[in-house]
C-alpha positions as a printed NumPy array, in Angstrom:
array([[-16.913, -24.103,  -0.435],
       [-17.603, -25.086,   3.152],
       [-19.179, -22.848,   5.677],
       [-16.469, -22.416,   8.704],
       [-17.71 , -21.414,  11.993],
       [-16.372, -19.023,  13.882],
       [-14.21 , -21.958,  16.062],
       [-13.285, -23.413,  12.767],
       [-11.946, -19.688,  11.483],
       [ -9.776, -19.137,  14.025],
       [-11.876, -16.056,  14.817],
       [-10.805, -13.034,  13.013],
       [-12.939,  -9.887,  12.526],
       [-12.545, -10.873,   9.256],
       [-13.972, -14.647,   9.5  ],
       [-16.521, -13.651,  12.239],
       [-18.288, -11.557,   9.959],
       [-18.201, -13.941,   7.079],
       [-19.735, -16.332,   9.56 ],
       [-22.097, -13.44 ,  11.059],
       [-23.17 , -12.822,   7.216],
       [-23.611, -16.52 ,   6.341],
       [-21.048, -16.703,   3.692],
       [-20.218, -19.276,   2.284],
       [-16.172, -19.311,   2.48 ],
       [-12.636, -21.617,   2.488],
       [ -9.952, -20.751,   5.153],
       [ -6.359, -21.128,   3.959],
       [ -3.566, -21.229,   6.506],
       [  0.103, -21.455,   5.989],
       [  3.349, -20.542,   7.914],
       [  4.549, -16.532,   7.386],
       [  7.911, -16.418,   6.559],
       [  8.931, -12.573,   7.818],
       [ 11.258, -12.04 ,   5.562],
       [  9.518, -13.049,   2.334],
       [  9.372,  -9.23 ,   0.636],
       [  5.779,  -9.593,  -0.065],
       [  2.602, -10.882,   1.705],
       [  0.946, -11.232,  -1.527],
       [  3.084, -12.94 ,  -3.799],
       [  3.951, -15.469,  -0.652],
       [  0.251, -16.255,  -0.124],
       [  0.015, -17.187,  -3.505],
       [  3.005, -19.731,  -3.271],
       [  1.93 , -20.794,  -0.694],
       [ -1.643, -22.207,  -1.282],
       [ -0.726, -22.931,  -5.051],
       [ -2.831, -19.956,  -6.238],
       [ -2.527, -17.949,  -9.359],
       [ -1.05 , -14.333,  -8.532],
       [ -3.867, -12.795, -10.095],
       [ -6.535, -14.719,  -8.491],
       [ -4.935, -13.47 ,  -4.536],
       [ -5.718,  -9.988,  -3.721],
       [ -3.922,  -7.675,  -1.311],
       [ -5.847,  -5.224,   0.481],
       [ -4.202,  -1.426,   0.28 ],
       [ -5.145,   1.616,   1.988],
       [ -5.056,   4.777,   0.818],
       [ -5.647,   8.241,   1.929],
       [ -8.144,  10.225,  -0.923],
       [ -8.899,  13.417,  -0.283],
       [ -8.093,  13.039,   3.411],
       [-10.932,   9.914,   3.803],
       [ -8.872,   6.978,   3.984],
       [-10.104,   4.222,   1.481],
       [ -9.593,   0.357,   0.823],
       [ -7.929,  -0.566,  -2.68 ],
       [ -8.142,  -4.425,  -3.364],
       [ -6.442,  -5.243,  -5.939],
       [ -4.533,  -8.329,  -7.392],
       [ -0.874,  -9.579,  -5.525],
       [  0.699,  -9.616,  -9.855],
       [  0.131,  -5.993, -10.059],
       [ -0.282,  -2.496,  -8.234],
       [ -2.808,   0.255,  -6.976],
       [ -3.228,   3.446,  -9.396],
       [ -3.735,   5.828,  -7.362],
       [ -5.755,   8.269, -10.309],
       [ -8.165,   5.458, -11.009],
       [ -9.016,   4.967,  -7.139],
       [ -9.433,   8.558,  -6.437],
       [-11.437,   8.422,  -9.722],
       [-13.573,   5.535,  -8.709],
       [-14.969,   7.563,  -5.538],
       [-15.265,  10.901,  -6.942],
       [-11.893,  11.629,  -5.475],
       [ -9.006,  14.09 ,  -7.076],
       [ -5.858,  12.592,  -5.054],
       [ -4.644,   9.456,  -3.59 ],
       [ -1.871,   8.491,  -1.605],
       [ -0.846,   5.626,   0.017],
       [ -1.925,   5.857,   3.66 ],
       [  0.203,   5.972,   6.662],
       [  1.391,   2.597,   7.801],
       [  0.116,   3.331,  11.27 ],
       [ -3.206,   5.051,  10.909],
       [ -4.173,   2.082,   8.219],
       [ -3.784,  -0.111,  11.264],
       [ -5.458,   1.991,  13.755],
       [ -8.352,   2.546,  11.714],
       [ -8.699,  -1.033,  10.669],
       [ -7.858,  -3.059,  13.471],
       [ -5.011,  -5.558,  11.516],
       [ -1.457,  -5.113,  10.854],
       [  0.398,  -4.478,   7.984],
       [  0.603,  -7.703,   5.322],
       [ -3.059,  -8.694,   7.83 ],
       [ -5.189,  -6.125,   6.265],
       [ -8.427,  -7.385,   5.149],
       [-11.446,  -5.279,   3.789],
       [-13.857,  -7.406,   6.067],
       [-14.347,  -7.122,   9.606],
       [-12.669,  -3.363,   9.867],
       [-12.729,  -1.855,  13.084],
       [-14.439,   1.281,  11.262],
       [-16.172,   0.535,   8.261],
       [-14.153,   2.36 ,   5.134],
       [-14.996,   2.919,   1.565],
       [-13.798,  -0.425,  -0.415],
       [-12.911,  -0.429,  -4.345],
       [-12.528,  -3.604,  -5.6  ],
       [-10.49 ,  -3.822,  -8.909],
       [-13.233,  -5.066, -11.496],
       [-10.563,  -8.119, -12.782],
       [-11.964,  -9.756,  -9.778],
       [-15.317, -10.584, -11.87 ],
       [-12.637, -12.613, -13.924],
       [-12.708, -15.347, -11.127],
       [-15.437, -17.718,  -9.837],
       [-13.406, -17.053,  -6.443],
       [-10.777, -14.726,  -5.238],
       [ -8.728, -14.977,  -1.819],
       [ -7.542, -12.219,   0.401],
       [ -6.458, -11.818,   4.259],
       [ -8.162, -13.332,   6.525],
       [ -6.956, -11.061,   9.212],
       [ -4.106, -12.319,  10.133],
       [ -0.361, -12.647,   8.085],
       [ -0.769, -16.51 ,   6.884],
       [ -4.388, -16.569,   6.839],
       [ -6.55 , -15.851,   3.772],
       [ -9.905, -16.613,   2.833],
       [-11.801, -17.755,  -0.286],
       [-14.784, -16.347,  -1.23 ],
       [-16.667, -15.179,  -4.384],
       [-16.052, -11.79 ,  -5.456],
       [-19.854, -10.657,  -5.562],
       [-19.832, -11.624,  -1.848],
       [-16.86 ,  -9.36 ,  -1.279],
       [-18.27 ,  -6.249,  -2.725],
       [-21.685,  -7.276,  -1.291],
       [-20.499,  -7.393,   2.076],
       [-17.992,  -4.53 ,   2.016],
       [-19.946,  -2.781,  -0.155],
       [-17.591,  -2.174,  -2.671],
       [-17.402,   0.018,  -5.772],
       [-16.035,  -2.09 ,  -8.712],
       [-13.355,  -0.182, -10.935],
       [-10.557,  -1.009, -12.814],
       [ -7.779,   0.166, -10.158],
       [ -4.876,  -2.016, -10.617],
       [ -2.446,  -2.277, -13.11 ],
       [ -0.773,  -5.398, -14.56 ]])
């Protein structure tokens, strides 16, 4: 993977501090369609990318302490396991418009990097599964590629089997 500079990124949060951190990453662009019913899947068609290889980046609401859930596009977020994973009792999916508040992207743009305030990040442990794993860049049609270890090193991630296939 090449190193992109922050010109080369397009300038994210997200890709600025993958550039900041010296990460090594790939940039994958394509055109959002708005009325593909989900970000995930359509990333994955897109850039010709196993399902289970592109990860969607959730937020969730534990205990009143909202919390990142990245987990693979082919399945979903329990809820149990993520409250689990951070000592939590309940999760619920977070409201739409605090999630982007708190993290600076929109909806289907939501990436654990480059948050405007730093949250707790679980990262489903079927990520160790992949040399590499993509997820948003920031932006709807723009995801990076990086290594999973680099993900959880720089978001400092718990790793816990979250997701379900």
């Amino acid at each position: 993977m090449a190193k992109k500079s922050k010109q080369q990124s397009g300038g994210t949060p997200a890709t600025v501090s993958l550039t900041a951190a010296g990460v090594d990453f790939t940039l994958h662009s394509y055109d959002h369609d708005p009325s593909h019913p989900s970000y995930g899947e359509e990333a994955a068609q897109a850039m010709g990318v196993s399902p289970d290889r592109v990860f969607k980046t959730l937020v969730a609401d534990v205990d009143g302490a909202l919390t990142v859930a990245v987990v693979p596009v082919s399945g979903t977020l329990d809820l149990k396991a993520l409250a689990a994973a951070v000592g939590g009792k309940r999760a619920t999916m977070a409201d739409p418009t605090r999630a982007e508040r708190t993290t600076g992207y929109v909806r289907g743009g939501i990436s654990p990097l480059g948050q405007r305030k730093k949250l707790r990040t679980v990262l489903d442990d079927s990520a160790e599964a992949h040399a590499t794993i993509c997820i948003s860049a920031g932006r709807r049609g723009l995801e990076v590629e990086l290594t999973p270890g680099d993900l959880a090193q720089l978001t400092e991630a718990v790793l816990a089997p979250i997701g379900r296939g």
